PDB file of C-alpha atoms in Angstrom:
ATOM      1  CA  UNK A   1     -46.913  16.497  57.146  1.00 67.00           C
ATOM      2  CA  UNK A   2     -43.854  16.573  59.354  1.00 69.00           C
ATOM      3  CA  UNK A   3     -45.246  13.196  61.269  1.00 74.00           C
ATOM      4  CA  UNK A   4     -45.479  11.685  57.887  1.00 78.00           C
ATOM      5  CA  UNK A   5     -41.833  12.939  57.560  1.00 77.00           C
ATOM      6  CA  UNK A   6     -40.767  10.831  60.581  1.00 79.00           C
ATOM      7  CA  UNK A   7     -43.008   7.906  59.699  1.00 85.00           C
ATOM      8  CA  UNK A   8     -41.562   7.689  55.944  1.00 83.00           C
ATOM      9  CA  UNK A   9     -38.155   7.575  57.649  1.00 82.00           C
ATOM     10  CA  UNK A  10     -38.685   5.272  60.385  1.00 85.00           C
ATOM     11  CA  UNK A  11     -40.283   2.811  57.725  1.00 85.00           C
ATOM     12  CA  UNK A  12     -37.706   3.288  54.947  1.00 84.00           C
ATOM     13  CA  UNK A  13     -35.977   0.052  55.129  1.00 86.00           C
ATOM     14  CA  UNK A  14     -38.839  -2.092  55.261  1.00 85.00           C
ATOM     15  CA  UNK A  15     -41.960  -2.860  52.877  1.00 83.00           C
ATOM     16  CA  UNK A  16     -44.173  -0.731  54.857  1.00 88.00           C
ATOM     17  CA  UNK A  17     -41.750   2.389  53.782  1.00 87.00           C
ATOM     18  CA  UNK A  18     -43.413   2.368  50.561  1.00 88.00           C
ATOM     19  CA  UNK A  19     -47.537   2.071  51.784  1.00 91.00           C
ATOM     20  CA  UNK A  20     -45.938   5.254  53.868  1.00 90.00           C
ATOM     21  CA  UNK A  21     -44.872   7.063  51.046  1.00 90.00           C
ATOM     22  CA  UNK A  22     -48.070   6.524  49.298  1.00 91.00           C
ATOM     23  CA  UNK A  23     -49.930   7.790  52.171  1.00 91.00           C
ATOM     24  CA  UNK A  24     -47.399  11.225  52.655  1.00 90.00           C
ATOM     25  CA  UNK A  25     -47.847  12.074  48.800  1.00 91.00           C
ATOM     26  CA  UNK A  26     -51.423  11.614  49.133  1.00 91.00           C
ATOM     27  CA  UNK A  27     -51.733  13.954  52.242  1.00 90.00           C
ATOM     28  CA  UNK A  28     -49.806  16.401  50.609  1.00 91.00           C
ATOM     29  CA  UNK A  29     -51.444  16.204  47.891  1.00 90.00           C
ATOM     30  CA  UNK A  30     -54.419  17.188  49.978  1.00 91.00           C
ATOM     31  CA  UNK A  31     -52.521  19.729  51.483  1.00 90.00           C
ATOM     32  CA  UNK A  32     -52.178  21.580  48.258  1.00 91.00           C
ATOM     33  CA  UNK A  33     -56.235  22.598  47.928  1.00 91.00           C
ATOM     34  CA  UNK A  34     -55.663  25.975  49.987  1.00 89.00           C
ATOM     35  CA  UNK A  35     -52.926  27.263  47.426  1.00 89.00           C
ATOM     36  CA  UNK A  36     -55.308  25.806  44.883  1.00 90.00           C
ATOM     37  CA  UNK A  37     -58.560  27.031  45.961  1.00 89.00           C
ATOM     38  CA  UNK A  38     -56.830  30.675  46.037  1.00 87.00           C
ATOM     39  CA  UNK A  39     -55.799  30.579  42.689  1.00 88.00           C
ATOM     40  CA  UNK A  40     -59.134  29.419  41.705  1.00 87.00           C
ATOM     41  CA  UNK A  41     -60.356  32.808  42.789  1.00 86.00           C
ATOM     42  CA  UNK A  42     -58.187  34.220  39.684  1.00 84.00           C
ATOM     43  CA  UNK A  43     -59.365  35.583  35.974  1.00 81.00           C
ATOM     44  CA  UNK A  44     -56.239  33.176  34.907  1.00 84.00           C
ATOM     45  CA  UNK A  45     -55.991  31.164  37.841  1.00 84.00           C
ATOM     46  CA  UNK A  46     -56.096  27.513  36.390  1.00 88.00           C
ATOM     47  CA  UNK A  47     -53.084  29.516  33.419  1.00 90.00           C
ATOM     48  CA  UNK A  48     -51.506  30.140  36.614  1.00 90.00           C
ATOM     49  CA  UNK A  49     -51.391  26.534  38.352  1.00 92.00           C
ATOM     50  CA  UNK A  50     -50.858  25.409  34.651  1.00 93.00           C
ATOM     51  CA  UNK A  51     -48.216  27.655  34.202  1.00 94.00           C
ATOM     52  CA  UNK A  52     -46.432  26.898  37.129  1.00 93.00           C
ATOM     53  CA  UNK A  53     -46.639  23.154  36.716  1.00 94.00           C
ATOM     54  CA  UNK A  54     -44.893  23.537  33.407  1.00 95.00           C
ATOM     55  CA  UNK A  55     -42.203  25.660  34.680  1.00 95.00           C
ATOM     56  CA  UNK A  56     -41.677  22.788  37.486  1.00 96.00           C
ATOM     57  CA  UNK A  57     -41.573  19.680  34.809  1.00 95.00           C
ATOM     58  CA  UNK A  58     -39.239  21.953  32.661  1.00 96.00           C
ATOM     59  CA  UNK A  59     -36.660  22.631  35.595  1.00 95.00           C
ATOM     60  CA  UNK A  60     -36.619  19.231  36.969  1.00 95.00           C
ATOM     61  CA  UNK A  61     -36.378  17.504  33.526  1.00 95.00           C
ATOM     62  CA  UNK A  62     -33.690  20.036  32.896  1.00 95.00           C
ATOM     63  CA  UNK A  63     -31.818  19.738  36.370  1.00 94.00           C
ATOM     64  CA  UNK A  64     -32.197  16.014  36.765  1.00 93.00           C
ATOM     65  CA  UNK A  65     -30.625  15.501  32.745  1.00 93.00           C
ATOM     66  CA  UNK A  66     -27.634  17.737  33.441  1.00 93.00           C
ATOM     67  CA  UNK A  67     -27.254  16.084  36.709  1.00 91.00           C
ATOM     68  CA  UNK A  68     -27.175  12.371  35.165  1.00 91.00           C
ATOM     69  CA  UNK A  69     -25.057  13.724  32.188  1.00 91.00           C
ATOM     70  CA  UNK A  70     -22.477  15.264  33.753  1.00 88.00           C
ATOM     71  CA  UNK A  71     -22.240  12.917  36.231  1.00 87.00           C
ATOM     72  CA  UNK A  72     -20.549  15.716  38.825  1.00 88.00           C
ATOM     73  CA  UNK A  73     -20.770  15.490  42.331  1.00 87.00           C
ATOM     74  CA  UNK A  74     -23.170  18.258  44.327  1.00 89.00           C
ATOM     75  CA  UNK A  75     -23.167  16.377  47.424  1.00 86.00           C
ATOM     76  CA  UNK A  76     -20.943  19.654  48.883  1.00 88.00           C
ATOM     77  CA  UNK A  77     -24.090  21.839  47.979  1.00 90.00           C
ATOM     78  CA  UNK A  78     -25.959  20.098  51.169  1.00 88.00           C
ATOM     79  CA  UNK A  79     -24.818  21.859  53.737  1.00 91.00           C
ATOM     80  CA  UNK A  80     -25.391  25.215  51.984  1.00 92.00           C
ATOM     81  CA  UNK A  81     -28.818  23.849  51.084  1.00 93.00           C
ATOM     82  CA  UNK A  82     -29.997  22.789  54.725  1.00 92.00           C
ATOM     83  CA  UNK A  83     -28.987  26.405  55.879  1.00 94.00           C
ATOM     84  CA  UNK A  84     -30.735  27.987  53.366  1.00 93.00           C
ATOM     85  CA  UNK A  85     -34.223  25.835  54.371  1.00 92.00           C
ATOM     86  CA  UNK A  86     -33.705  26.762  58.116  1.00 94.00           C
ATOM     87  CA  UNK A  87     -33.432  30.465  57.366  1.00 94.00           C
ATOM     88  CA  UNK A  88     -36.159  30.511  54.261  1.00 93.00           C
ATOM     89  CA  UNK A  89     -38.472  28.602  57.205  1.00 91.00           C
ATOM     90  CA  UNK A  90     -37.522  31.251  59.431  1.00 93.00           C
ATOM     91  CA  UNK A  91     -38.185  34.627  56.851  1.00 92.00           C
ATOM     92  CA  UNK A  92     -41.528  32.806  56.143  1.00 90.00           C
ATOM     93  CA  UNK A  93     -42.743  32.837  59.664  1.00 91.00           C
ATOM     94  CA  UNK A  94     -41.391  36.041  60.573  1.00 91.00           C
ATOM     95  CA  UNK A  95     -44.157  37.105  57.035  1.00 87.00           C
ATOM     96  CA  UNK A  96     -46.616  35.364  58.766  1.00 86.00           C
ATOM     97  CA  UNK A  97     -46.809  38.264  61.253  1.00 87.00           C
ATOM     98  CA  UNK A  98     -45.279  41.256  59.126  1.00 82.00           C
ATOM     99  CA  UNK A  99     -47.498  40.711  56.039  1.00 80.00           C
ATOM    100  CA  UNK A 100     -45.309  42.594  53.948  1.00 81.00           C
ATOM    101  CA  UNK A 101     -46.074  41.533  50.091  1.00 79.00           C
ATOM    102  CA  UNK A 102     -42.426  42.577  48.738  1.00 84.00           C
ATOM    103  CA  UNK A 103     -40.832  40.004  51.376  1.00 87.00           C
ATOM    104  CA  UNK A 104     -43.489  37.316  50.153  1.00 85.00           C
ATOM    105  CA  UNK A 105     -42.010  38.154  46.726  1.00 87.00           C
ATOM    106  CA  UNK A 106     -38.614  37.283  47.784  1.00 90.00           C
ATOM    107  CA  UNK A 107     -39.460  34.108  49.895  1.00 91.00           C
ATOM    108  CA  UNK A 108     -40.807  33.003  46.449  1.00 90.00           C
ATOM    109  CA  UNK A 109     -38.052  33.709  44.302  1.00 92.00           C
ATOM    110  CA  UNK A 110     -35.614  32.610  46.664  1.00 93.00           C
ATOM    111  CA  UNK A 111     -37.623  29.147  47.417  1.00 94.00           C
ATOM    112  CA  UNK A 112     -37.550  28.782  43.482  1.00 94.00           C
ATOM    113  CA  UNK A 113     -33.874  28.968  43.455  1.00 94.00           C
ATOM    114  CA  UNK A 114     -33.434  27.116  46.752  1.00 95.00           C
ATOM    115  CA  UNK A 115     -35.652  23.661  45.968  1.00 95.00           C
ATOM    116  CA  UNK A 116     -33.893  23.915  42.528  1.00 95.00           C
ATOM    117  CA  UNK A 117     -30.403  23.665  43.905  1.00 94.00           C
ATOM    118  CA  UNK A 118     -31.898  20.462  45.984  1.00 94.00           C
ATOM    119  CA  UNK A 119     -33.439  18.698  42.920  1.00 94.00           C
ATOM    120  CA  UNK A 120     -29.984  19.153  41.068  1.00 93.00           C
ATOM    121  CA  UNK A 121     -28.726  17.795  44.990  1.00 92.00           C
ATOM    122  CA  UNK A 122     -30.591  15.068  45.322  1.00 92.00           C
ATOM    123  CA  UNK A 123     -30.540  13.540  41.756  1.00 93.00           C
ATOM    124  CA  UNK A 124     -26.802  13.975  41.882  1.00 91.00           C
ATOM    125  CA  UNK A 125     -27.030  11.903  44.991  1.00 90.00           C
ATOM    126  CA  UNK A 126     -28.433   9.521  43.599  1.00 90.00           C
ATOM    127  CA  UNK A 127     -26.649   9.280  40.415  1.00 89.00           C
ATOM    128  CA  UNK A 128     -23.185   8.888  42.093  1.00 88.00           C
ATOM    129  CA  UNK A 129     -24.856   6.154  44.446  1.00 84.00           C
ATOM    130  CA  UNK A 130     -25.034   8.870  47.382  1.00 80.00           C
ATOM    131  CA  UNK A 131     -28.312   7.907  48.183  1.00 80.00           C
ATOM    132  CA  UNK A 132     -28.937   3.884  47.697  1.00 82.00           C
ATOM    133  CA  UNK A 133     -32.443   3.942  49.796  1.00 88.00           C
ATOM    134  CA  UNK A 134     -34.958   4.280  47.150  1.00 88.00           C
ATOM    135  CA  UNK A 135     -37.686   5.183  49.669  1.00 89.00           C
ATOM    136  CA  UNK A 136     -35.858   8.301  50.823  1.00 90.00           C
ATOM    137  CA  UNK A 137     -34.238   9.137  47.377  1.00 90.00           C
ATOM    138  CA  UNK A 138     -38.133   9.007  46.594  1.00 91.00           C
ATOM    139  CA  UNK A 139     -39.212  11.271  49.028  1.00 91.00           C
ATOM    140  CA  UNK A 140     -36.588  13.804  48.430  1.00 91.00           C
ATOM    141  CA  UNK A 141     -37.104  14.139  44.655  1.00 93.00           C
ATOM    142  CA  UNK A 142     -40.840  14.678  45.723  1.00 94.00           C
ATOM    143  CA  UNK A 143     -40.400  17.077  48.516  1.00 93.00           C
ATOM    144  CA  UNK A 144     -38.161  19.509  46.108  1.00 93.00           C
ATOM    145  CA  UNK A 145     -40.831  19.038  42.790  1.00 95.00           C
ATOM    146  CA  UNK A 146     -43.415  19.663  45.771  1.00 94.00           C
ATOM    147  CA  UNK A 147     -42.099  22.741  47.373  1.00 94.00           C
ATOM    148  CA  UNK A 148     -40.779  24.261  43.889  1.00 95.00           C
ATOM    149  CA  UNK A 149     -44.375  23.536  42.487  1.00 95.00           C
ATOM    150  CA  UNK A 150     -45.945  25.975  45.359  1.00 94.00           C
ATOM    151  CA  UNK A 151     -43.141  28.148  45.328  1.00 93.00           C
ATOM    152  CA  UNK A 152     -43.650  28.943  41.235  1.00 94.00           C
ATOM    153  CA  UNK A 153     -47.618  29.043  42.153  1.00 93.00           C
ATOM    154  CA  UNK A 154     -47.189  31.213  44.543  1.00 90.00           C
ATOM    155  CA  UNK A 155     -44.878  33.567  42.802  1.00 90.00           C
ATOM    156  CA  UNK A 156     -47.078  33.797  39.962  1.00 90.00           C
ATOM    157  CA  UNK A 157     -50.168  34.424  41.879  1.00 88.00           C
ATOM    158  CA  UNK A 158     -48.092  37.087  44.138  1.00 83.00           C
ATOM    159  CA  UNK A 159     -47.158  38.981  40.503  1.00 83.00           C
ATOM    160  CA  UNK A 160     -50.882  38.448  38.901  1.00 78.00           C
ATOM    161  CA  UNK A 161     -51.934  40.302  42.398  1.00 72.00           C
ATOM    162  CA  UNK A 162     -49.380  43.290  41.897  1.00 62.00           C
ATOM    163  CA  UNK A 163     -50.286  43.626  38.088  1.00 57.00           C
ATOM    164  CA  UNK A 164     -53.639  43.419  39.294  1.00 48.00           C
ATOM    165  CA  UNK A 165     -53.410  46.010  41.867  1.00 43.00           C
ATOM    166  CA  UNK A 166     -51.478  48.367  39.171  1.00 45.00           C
ATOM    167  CA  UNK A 167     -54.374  48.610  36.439  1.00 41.00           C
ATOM    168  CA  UNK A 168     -56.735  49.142  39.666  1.00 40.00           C
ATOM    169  CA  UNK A 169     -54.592  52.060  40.411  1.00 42.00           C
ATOM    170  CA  UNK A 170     -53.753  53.246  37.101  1.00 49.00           C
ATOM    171  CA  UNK A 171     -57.902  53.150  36.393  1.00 48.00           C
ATOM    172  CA  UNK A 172     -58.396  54.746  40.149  1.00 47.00           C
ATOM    173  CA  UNK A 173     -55.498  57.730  38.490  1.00 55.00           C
ATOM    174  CA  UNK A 174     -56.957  58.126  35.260  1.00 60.00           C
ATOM    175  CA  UNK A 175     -60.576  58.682  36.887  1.00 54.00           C
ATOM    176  CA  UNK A 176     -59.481  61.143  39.296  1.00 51.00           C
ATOM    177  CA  UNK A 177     -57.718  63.114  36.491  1.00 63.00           C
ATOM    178  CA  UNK A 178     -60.765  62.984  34.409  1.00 59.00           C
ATOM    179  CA  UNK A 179     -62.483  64.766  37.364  1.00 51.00           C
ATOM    180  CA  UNK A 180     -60.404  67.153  37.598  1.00 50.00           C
ATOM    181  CA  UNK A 181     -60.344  67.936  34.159  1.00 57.00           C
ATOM    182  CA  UNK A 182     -63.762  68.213  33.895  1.00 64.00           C
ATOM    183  CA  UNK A 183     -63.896  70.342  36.840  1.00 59.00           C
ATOM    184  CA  UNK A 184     -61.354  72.832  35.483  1.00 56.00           C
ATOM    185  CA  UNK A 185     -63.535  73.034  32.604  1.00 63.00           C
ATOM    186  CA  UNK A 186     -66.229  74.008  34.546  1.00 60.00           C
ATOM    187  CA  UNK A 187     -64.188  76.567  36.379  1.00 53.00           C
ATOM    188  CA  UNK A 188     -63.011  77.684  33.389  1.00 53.00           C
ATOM    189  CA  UNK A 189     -66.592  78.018  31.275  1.00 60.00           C
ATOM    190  CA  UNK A 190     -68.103  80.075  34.484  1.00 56.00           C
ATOM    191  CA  UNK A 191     -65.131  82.591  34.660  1.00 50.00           C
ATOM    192  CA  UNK A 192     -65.534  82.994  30.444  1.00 56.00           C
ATOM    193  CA  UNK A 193     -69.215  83.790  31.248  1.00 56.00           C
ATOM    194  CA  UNK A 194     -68.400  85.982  34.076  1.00 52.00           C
ATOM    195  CA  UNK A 195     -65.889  87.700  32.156  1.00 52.00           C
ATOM    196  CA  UNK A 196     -68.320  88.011  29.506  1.00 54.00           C
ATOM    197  CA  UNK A 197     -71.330  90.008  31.982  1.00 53.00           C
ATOM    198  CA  UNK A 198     -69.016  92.327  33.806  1.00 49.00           C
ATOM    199  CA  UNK A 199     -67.642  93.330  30.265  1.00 50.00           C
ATOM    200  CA  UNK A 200     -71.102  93.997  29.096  1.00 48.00           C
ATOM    201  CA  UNK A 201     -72.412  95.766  32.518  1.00 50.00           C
ATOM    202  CA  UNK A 202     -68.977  97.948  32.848  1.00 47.00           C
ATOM    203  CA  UNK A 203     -69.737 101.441  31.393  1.00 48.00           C
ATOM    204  CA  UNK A 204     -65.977 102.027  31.409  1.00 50.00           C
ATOM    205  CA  UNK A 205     -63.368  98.963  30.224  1.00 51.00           C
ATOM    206  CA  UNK A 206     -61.041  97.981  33.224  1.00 48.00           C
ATOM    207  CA  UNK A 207     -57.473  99.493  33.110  1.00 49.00           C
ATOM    208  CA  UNK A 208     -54.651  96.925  31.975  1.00 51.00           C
ATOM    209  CA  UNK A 209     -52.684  97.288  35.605  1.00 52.00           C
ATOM    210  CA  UNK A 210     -54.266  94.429  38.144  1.00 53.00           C
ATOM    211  CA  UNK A 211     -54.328  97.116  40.747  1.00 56.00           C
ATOM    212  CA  UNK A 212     -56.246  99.372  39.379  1.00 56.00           C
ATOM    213  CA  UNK A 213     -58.350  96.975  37.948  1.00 53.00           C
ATOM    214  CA  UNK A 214     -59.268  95.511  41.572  1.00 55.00           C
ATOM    215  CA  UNK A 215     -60.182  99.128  42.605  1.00 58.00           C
ATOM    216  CA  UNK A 216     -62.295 100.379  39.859  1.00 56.00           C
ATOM    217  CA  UNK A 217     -64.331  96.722  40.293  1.00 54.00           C
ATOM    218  CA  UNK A 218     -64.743  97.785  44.428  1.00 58.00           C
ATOM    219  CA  UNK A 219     -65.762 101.097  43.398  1.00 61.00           C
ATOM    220  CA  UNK A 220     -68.590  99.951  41.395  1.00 53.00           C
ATOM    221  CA  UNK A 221     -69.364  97.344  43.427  1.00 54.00           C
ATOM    222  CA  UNK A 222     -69.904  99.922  46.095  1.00 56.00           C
ATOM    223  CA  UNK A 223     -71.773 102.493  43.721  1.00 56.00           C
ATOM    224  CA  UNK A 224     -74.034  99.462  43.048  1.00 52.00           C
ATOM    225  CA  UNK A 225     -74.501  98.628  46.751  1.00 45.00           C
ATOM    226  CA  UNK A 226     -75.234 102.480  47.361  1.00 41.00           C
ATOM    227  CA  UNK A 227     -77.937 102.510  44.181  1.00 44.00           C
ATOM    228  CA  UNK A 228     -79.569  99.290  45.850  1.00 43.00           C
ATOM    229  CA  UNK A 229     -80.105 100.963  48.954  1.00 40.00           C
ATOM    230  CA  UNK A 230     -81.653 104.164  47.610  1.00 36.00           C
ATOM    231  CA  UNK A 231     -84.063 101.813  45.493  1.00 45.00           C
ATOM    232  CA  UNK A 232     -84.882 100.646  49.023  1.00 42.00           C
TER     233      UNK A 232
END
């Protein structure tokens, strides 16, 4: 896509500038069948991609009208803008490596805000006759719907993951505490029933004091031993 970059540039003065655009929104277009293909793999994927495409019409429509309205110049925002890109580039292949999902979360959120700021950039641009190539005022409206498109997608599929992963967890909780109620109950039903024989085979009831208790149950667990052997 970058070489398609160059070649819309190169070609933006002349008729050929627009056969090039055609061709870059087409590859890109292709380009967008990983993203697409992963949300497929979804419960609500296609509410996702659905979702996010009418999140992206909404902020453009509503970006691009204020821009035209108010007629204010955001050509100052560029510089700002092009920084941000560089370092949002930069966080996104330093994720590549650290696979953290939080970061991946902020990329997202950040890209939304970021290729907002550009549409409101660009259409201001071209409003106050900033930008008079219509190839490359073209290509820039596209490249900021583009990028804010995936970036929505991707938030919303990052979020749908994390919900996902918390009723997994929550189930994965509420199973284990099952088990271990149901094993305390079991505990709990053989020490009634053991209770229930040693009160029934004791000639004597056991004093109150756990001491003496623990020694009157060792003496006739000895005196029961002792009788055992005899019988042998």
């Amino acid at each position: 896509m970058m070489g398609g970059l160059f070649v819309v540039s190169a070609l933006r003065n002349s008729a050929w500038g627009v056969a090039a655009l055609f061709g870059f929104t087409f590859v890109a277009g292709v380009a967008l069948t990983p993203i697409l293909t992963y949300a497929a793999g979804f419960a609500n994927g296609g509410q996702a991609v659905a979702l996010a495409a009418g999140m992206t019409a909404v902020i453009f429509f509503a970006l691009a009208g204020f821009a035209t309205a108010t007629k204010k110049d955001f050509s100052f925002m560029g510089k700002f803008l092009f920084i941000g890109l560089i370092l949002l580039i930069v966080a996104s292949l330093a994720n590549l490596f650290f696979q953290v999902p939080a970061m991946s979360l902020t990329i997202s959120a950040i890209a939304v805000l970021l290729f907002s700021a550009f549409i409101l950039h660009d259409v201001s641009r071209i409003v106050n006759g900033g930008e008079t190539n219509y190839v490359m005022a073209t290509l820039g409206i596209f490249l900021s719907i583009y990028n804010l498109f995936t970036s929505l997608l991707h938030l919303l599929l990052v979020l749908d993951e994390a919900s996902i992963g918390c009723v997994l967890l929550d189930a994965a909780r509420r199973g284990a505490r099952q088990v271990v109620d149901r094993q305390a109950t079991l505990c709990a039903e053989l020490a009634s029933q053991l209770g229930e024989r040693l009160a029934l085979e004791l000639p004597d009831p056991l004093p109150r004091d756990p001491e003496l208790a623990a020694d009157r149950l060792e003496c006739l667990l000895l005196s029961g031993e002792a009788e055992a052997q005899l019988e042998h």
